[in-house]
Amino acid sequence: MANVIKLRKGLDINLKGKAAEEIAAVKEPGFYGLVPDDFPGVTPKVVVKEQEYVMAGGPLFIDKNHPEVKFVSPVSGVVTSVERGDRRKVMSIVVEAAAEQDYEEFGKQNVAQLNADQVKELLLQAGMFAFIKQRPYDVIADPTIAPKAIFVSAFDSNPLAPEFEFALKGEEANFQTGLDALAKMAKTYLGISLKQKSAALTQAKNVTITAFDGPNPAGNVGVQINHVAPIVKGETVWTIDPQAVIFIGRLMNTGA
């Protein structure tokens, strides 16, 4: 049984209705844009040119301060524009999706046979490292600093927030593989809600599971860090969204 922490401070706003547990089909857009301002703390350096063809998973820009941190294209296609603002600030990089999609191949991985450096290098090459943020400051993690721990909050206690257990259905194996990969780099803590029953959460392996019972903001990863392993001066911890954990696991299991 996971350790249970009861929170009394906070407030649940009882809004009418709840997030629908259904997957809606949407028309795929023809153009996709990456906006560097969506990644706090990053100074972008564009590594593609207009009219250049890129593959899904190929880099569009890197962080000038940490060139190993790549930000990759979600689709394959032609770079139609690199939009700049004042003082040539990069505003966005737009890719027109090709009819036939090509993907960068990174190779299937057996996480059990990888060490921390190998996992980190694979995430950097595939552009997955950008999903990881660090505390203090809540910016893209510095890959040169070893974290004290990694925290994953598997639930959102905000009003009308979607239930992660629904998104997790069919992705349980990828989620566990993602946790296995994170655990190679640092001790990993998984925060779950006392209401969640999925075995992929309550019986997750290679992580320390803590169940939280209480009002919003119980699902906030910062609140969970404060109750489980508070940060002291000179320490750094990493955080990552549970959906991104699935993406990392999918990368390891499929190579793409």
mmCIF file of C-alpha atoms in Angstrom:
data_model
loop_
_atom_site.group_PDB
_atom_site.id
_atom_site.type_symbol
_atom_site.label_atom_id
_atom_site.label_comp_id
_atom_site.label_asym_id
_atom_site.label_seq_id
_atom_site.Cartn_x
_atom_site.Cartn_y
_atom_site.Cartn_z
ATOM 1 C CA MET A 1 0.000 0.000 0.000
ATOM 2 C CA ALA A 2 1.351 3.424 -0.956
ATOM 3 C CA ASN A 3 2.110 5.978 1.702
ATOM 4 C CA VAL A 4 -0.948 8.249 2.115
ATOM 5 C CA ILE A 5 -0.674 11.978 2.810
ATOM 6 C CA LYS A 6 -3.847 13.783 3.839
ATOM 7 C CA LEU A 7 -4.041 17.459 2.922
ATOM 8 C CA ARG A 8 -6.444 19.796 4.673
ATOM 9 C CA LYS A 9 -5.481 23.140 3.180
ATOM 10 C CA GLY A 10 -6.930 24.026 -0.196
ATOM 11 C CA LEU A 11 -10.297 24.267 -1.893
ATOM 12 C CA ASP A 12 -12.268 22.253 -4.436
ATOM 13 C CA ILE A 13 -14.481 24.476 -6.593
ATOM 14 C CA ASN A 14 -17.532 22.398 -7.439
ATOM 15 C CA LEU A 15 -18.265 23.475 -10.984
ATOM 16 C CA LYS A 16 -21.118 21.856 -12.878
ATOM 17 C CA GLY A 17 -20.177 18.875 -15.036
ATOM 18 C CA LYS A 18 -16.841 17.139 -15.521
ATOM 19 C CA ALA A 19 -14.335 16.458 -18.259
ATOM 20 C CA ALA A 20 -15.856 13.994 -20.740
ATOM 21 C CA GLU A 21 -14.035 10.675 -20.965
ATOM 22 C CA GLU A 22 -14.091 10.364 -24.719
ATOM 23 C CA ILE A 23 -11.611 10.726 -27.560
ATOM 24 C CA ALA A 24 -12.746 13.170 -30.236
ATOM 25 C CA ALA A 25 -11.500 12.969 -33.805
ATOM 26 C CA VAL A 26 -10.220 16.280 -35.168
ATOM 27 C CA LYS A 27 -9.021 17.276 -38.615
ATOM 28 C CA GLU A 28 -5.253 17.340 -38.684
ATOM 29 C CA PRO A 29 -3.854 20.796 -39.460
ATOM 30 C CA GLY A 30 -1.686 21.270 -42.504
ATOM 31 C CA PHE A 31 0.819 23.441 -40.665
ATOM 32 C CA TYR A 32 2.554 22.966 -37.317
ATOM 33 C CA GLY A 33 4.487 25.628 -35.442
ATOM 34 C CA LEU A 34 6.976 25.539 -32.573
ATOM 35 C CA VAL A 35 7.089 28.683 -30.437
ATOM 36 C CA PRO A 36 10.291 29.083 -28.376
ATOM 37 C CA ASP A 37 8.491 31.306 -25.850
ATOM 38 C CA ASP A 38 6.561 28.187 -24.787
ATOM 39 C CA PHE A 39 9.804 26.922 -23.235
ATOM 40 C CA PRO A 40 10.808 29.267 -20.374
ATOM 41 C CA GLY A 41 14.507 29.774 -19.833
ATOM 42 C CA VAL A 42 15.491 28.683 -23.351
ATOM 43 C CA THR A 43 17.495 30.900 -25.717
ATOM 44 C CA PRO A 44 16.708 29.439 -29.159
ATOM 45 C CA LYS A 45 19.136 28.902 -32.014
ATOM 46 C CA VAL A 46 17.443 27.824 -35.252
ATOM 47 C CA VAL A 47 19.163 24.883 -36.967
ATOM 48 C CA VAL A 48 16.972 24.668 -40.091
ATOM 49 C CA LYS A 49 16.376 26.931 -43.069
ATOM 50 C CA GLU A 50 13.196 27.854 -44.887
ATOM 51 C CA GLN A 51 12.202 25.316 -47.569
ATOM 52 C CA GLU A 52 14.313 22.640 -45.873
ATOM 53 C CA TYR A 53 12.726 19.202 -45.450
ATOM 54 C CA VAL A 54 12.690 17.809 -41.916
ATOM 55 C CA MET A 55 11.625 14.451 -40.562
ATOM 56 C CA ALA A 56 9.335 13.995 -37.579
ATOM 57 C CA GLY A 57 11.703 14.002 -34.629
ATOM 58 C CA GLY A 58 14.307 16.106 -36.459
ATOM 59 C CA PRO A 59 15.584 19.237 -34.648
ATOM 60 C CA LEU A 60 14.171 22.674 -35.485
ATOM 61 C CA PHE A 61 16.053 24.662 -32.857
ATOM 62 C CA ILE A 62 18.364 24.120 -29.899
ATOM 63 C CA ASP A 63 19.074 25.951 -26.656
ATOM 64 C CA LYS A 64 22.108 28.245 -27.107
ATOM 65 C CA ASN A 65 23.125 27.724 -23.484
ATOM 66 C CA HIS A 66 22.806 23.923 -23.749
ATOM 67 C CA PRO A 67 23.152 22.938 -27.438
ATOM 68 C CA GLU A 68 22.520 19.299 -26.556
ATOM 69 C CA VAL A 69 18.889 20.161 -25.716
ATOM 70 C CA LYS A 70 16.933 19.852 -28.975
ATOM 71 C CA PHE A 71 13.420 20.921 -29.870
ATOM 72 C CA VAL A 72 12.119 18.741 -32.663
ATOM 73 C CA SER A 73 9.462 18.789 -35.348
ATOM 74 C CA PRO A 74 6.212 16.945 -34.524
ATOM 75 C CA VAL A 75 5.747 16.075 -38.204
ATOM 76 C CA SER A 76 7.799 15.571 -41.330
ATOM 77 C CA GLY A 77 7.534 18.198 -44.020
ATOM 78 C CA VAL A 78 8.945 21.461 -45.356
ATOM 79 C CA VAL A 79 9.892 24.392 -43.122
ATOM 80 C CA THR A 80 7.707 27.140 -44.591
ATOM 81 C CA SER A 81 8.791 30.003 -42.348
ATOM 82 C CA VAL A 82 11.086 31.067 -39.545
ATOM 83 C CA GLU A 83 9.278 34.073 -38.106
ATOM 84 C CA ARG A 84 11.327 36.663 -36.238
ATOM 85 C CA GLY A 85 10.376 39.732 -34.212
ATOM 86 C CA ASP A 86 12.300 42.656 -32.772
ATOM 87 C CA ARG A 87 16.076 42.179 -32.641
ATOM 88 C CA ARG A 88 15.621 39.021 -34.697
ATOM 89 C CA LYS A 89 13.956 37.211 -31.801
ATOM 90 C CA VAL A 90 12.648 33.837 -32.995
ATOM 91 C CA MET A 91 8.857 33.923 -32.743
ATOM 92 C CA SER A 92 7.978 30.594 -34.385
ATOM 93 C CA ILE A 93 9.126 27.918 -36.802
ATOM 94 C CA VAL A 94 6.383 26.567 -39.056
ATOM 95 C CA VAL A 95 6.407 23.201 -40.829
ATOM 96 C CA GLU A 96 3.947 22.177 -43.550
ATOM 97 C CA ALA A 97 3.120 18.517 -42.971
ATOM 98 C CA ALA A 98 3.899 16.110 -45.806
ATOM 99 C CA ALA A 99 1.236 13.726 -47.085
ATOM 100 C CA GLU A 100 3.475 10.764 -46.221
ATOM 101 C CA GLN A 101 5.128 10.960 -42.816
ATOM 102 C CA ASP A 102 8.788 10.042 -42.231
ATOM 103 C CA TYR A 103 10.129 9.479 -38.744
ATOM 104 C CA GLU A 104 13.594 9.653 -37.243
ATOM 105 C CA GLU A 105 14.529 6.204 -35.944
ATOM 106 C CA PHE A 106 16.266 5.967 -32.578
ATOM 107 C CA GLY A 107 16.052 2.201 -32.156
ATOM 108 C CA LYS A 108 14.139 0.081 -29.656
ATOM 109 C CA GLN A 109 15.772 0.017 -26.231
ATOM 110 C CA ASN A 110 15.914 -2.402 -23.324
ATOM 111 C CA VAL A 111 15.841 0.088 -20.462
ATOM 112 C CA ALA A 112 17.160 -2.481 -17.986
ATOM 113 C CA GLN A 113 20.429 -2.578 -19.927
ATOM 114 C CA LEU A 114 20.895 1.208 -20.085
ATOM 115 C CA ASN A 115 22.671 3.420 -17.572
ATOM 116 C CA ALA A 116 21.725 6.971 -16.592
ATOM 117 C CA ASP A 117 23.960 8.649 -19.180
ATOM 118 C CA GLN A 118 22.617 6.472 -21.990
ATOM 119 C CA VAL A 119 19.007 7.247 -21.067
ATOM 120 C CA LYS A 120 19.739 10.973 -20.888
ATOM 121 C CA GLU A 121 21.571 10.945 -24.231
ATOM 122 C CA LEU A 122 18.677 9.169 -25.946
ATOM 123 C CA LEU A 123 16.170 11.686 -24.557
ATOM 124 C CA LEU A 124 18.379 14.557 -25.717
ATOM 125 C CA GLN A 125 18.770 13.124 -29.225
ATOM 126 C CA ALA A 126 15.037 12.469 -29.588
ATOM 127 C CA GLY A 127 13.997 15.895 -28.271
ATOM 128 C CA MET A 128 12.254 14.310 -25.287
ATOM 129 C CA PHE A 129 14.468 15.958 -22.675
ATOM 130 C CA ALA A 130 12.607 19.237 -23.203
ATOM 131 C CA PHE A 131 9.608 17.679 -21.405
ATOM 132 C CA ILE A 132 11.601 17.694 -18.159
ATOM 133 C CA LYS A 133 11.540 20.804 -15.973
ATOM 134 C CA GLN A 134 13.613 21.605 -12.925
ATOM 135 C CA ARG A 135 12.840 23.142 -9.575
ATOM 136 C CA PRO A 136 13.678 25.791 -8.466
ATOM 137 C CA TYR A 137 12.431 28.098 -11.240
ATOM 138 C CA ASP A 138 10.278 25.587 -13.210
ATOM 139 C CA VAL A 139 12.361 25.939 -16.404
ATOM 140 C CA ILE A 140 13.658 23.327 -18.868
ATOM 141 C CA ALA A 141 16.024 21.110 -16.902
ATOM 142 C CA ASP A 142 19.787 21.592 -17.118
ATOM 143 C CA PRO A 143 21.140 18.232 -18.361
ATOM 144 C CA THR A 144 24.542 18.908 -16.772
ATOM 145 C CA ILE A 145 23.120 18.993 -13.228
ATOM 146 C CA ALA A 146 22.289 15.702 -11.516
ATOM 147 C CA PRO A 147 18.890 15.997 -9.810
ATOM 148 C CA LYS A 148 18.159 14.935 -6.256
ATOM 149 C CA ALA A 149 14.952 13.278 -7.465
ATOM 150 C CA ILE A 150 12.351 13.199 -10.237
ATOM 151 C CA PHE A 151 8.670 13.819 -9.468
ATOM 152 C CA VAL A 152 5.639 12.772 -11.512
ATOM 153 C CA SER A 153 2.130 13.828 -10.478
ATOM 154 C CA ALA A 154 -0.358 11.432 -12.086
ATOM 155 C CA PHE A 155 -3.463 13.487 -11.345
ATOM 156 C CA ASP A 156 -4.751 17.022 -11.768
ATOM 157 C CA SER A 157 -6.968 18.347 -8.984
ATOM 158 C CA ASN A 158 -8.013 21.518 -10.824
ATOM 159 C CA PRO A 159 -11.726 21.993 -11.629
ATOM 160 C CA LEU A 160 -12.859 20.154 -14.804
ATOM 161 C CA ALA A 161 -9.386 18.663 -15.256
ATOM 162 C CA PRO A 162 -9.165 15.488 -17.387
ATOM 163 C CA GLU A 163 -8.634 12.184 -15.578
ATOM 164 C CA PHE A 164 -5.207 10.723 -16.346
ATOM 165 C CA GLU A 165 -6.483 7.174 -15.788
ATOM 166 C CA PHE A 166 -8.573 7.572 -18.954
ATOM 167 C CA ALA A 167 -5.568 8.718 -21.000
ATOM 168 C CA LEU A 168 -3.548 5.848 -19.522
ATOM 169 C CA LYS A 169 -5.818 3.103 -20.917
ATOM 170 C CA GLY A 170 -3.901 1.056 -23.466
ATOM 171 C CA GLU A 171 -0.645 2.849 -22.609
ATOM 172 C CA GLU A 172 0.146 1.070 -19.344
ATOM 173 C CA ALA A 173 3.243 -0.689 -20.691
ATOM 174 C CA ASN A 174 4.651 2.516 -22.169
ATOM 175 C CA PHE A 175 3.992 4.370 -18.907
ATOM 176 C CA GLN A 176 5.907 1.785 -16.883
ATOM 177 C CA THR A 177 8.787 1.826 -19.366
ATOM 178 C CA GLY A 178 8.889 5.626 -19.077
ATOM 179 C CA LEU A 179 9.075 5.361 -15.288
ATOM 180 C CA ASP A 180 11.840 2.749 -15.613
ATOM 181 C CA ALA A 181 13.827 5.168 -17.792
ATOM 182 C CA LEU A 182 13.397 8.077 -15.365
ATOM 183 C CA ALA A 183 14.398 5.874 -12.436
ATOM 184 C CA LYS A 184 17.733 5.248 -14.168
ATOM 185 C CA MET A 185 18.582 8.949 -13.858
ATOM 186 C CA ALA A 186 17.421 9.628 -10.281
ATOM 187 C CA LYS A 187 15.145 8.373 -7.544
ATOM 188 C CA THR A 188 11.640 8.795 -8.930
ATOM 189 C CA TYR A 189 8.503 9.651 -6.962
ATOM 190 C CA LEU A 190 5.018 9.022 -8.361
ATOM 191 C CA GLY A 191 2.164 11.007 -6.835
ATOM 192 C CA ILE A 192 -1.310 9.544 -7.271
ATOM 193 C CA SER A 193 -4.786 10.351 -6.006
ATOM 194 C CA LEU A 194 -6.322 8.120 -3.353
ATOM 195 C CA LYS A 195 -9.275 7.777 -5.744
ATOM 196 C CA GLN A 196 -7.213 6.299 -8.588
ATOM 197 C CA LYS A 197 -7.439 2.516 -8.942
ATOM 198 C CA SER A 198 -5.438 1.689 -12.080
ATOM 199 C CA ALA A 199 -2.836 -0.980 -11.322
ATOM 200 C CA ALA A 200 -0.403 0.889 -13.601
ATOM 201 C CA LEU A 201 -0.434 3.642 -10.969
ATOM 202 C CA THR A 202 -1.030 1.882 -7.675
ATOM 203 C CA GLN A 203 1.420 -0.937 -8.460
ATOM 204 C CA ALA A 204 3.976 0.968 -10.544
ATOM 205 C CA LYS A 205 7.493 -0.422 -10.232
ATOM 206 C CA ASN A 206 10.882 1.246 -9.672
ATOM 207 C CA VAL A 207 9.272 4.320 -8.121
ATOM 208 C CA THR A 208 8.201 5.511 -4.681
ATOM 209 C CA ILE A 209 4.418 5.883 -4.727
ATOM 210 C CA THR A 210 2.628 8.431 -2.552
ATOM 211 C CA ALA A 211 -1.169 8.741 -2.513
ATOM 212 C CA PHE A 212 -2.620 12.185 -1.780
ATOM 213 C CA ASP A 213 -6.037 12.744 -0.248
ATOM 214 C CA GLY A 214 -7.365 16.278 -0.061
ATOM 215 C CA PRO A 215 -8.630 19.309 -1.961
ATOM 216 C CA ASN A 216 -6.958 21.206 -4.777
ATOM 217 C CA PRO A 217 -3.983 21.848 -5.114
ATOM 218 C CA ALA A 218 -3.221 18.260 -4.013
ATOM 219 C CA GLY A 219 -2.355 17.380 -7.619
ATOM 220 C CA ASN A 220 0.175 20.196 -7.911
ATOM 221 C CA VAL A 221 3.649 18.666 -8.204
ATOM 222 C CA GLY A 222 5.156 21.499 -6.162
ATOM 223 C CA VAL A 223 2.841 20.694 -3.243
ATOM 224 C CA GLN A 224 3.783 17.031 -3.520
ATOM 225 C CA ILE A 225 7.511 17.835 -3.498
ATOM 226 C CA ASN A 226 7.042 19.934 -0.368
ATOM 227 C CA HIS A 227 5.366 17.048 1.476
ATOM 228 C CA VAL A 228 7.549 14.191 0.221
ATOM 229 C CA ALA A 229 11.081 15.543 -0.189
ATOM 230 C CA PRO A 230 11.362 19.333 0.246
ATOM 231 C CA ILE A 231 14.094 21.091 -1.698
ATOM 232 C CA VAL A 232 16.847 22.772 0.301
ATOM 233 C CA LYS A 233 19.412 25.297 -0.880
ATOM 234 C CA GLY A 234 21.734 23.879 -3.511
ATOM 235 C CA GLU A 235 19.446 20.998 -4.513
ATOM 236 C CA THR A 236 17.665 20.476 -7.829
ATOM 237 C CA VAL A 237 14.734 18.209 -8.609
ATOM 238 C CA TRP A 238 13.141 17.428 -11.957
ATOM 239 C CA THR A 239 9.436 17.218 -12.731
ATOM 240 C CA ILE A 240 7.630 15.774 -15.745
ATOM 241 C CA ASP A 241 4.022 15.502 -16.874
ATOM 242 C CA PRO A 242 2.587 11.939 -16.794
ATOM 243 C CA GLN A 243 1.612 12.164 -20.473
ATOM 244 C CA ALA A 244 5.281 12.823 -21.309
ATOM 245 C CA VAL A 245 6.226 9.707 -19.331
ATOM 246 C CA ILE A 246 4.103 7.736 -21.808
ATOM 247 C CA PHE A 247 5.913 9.408 -24.713
ATOM 248 C CA ILE A 248 9.293 8.446 -23.254
ATOM 249 C CA GLY A 249 8.148 4.862 -22.786
ATOM 250 C CA ARG A 250 6.848 4.747 -26.362
ATOM 251 C CA LEU A 251 10.242 6.000 -27.591
ATOM 252 C CA MET A 252 12.015 3.219 -25.696
ATOM 253 C CA ASN A 253 9.582 0.506 -26.803
ATOM 254 C CA THR A 254 9.241 1.469 -30.467
ATOM 255 C CA GLY A 255 12.310 3.564 -31.302
ATOM 256 C CA ALA A 256 10.227 6.402 -32.698
#
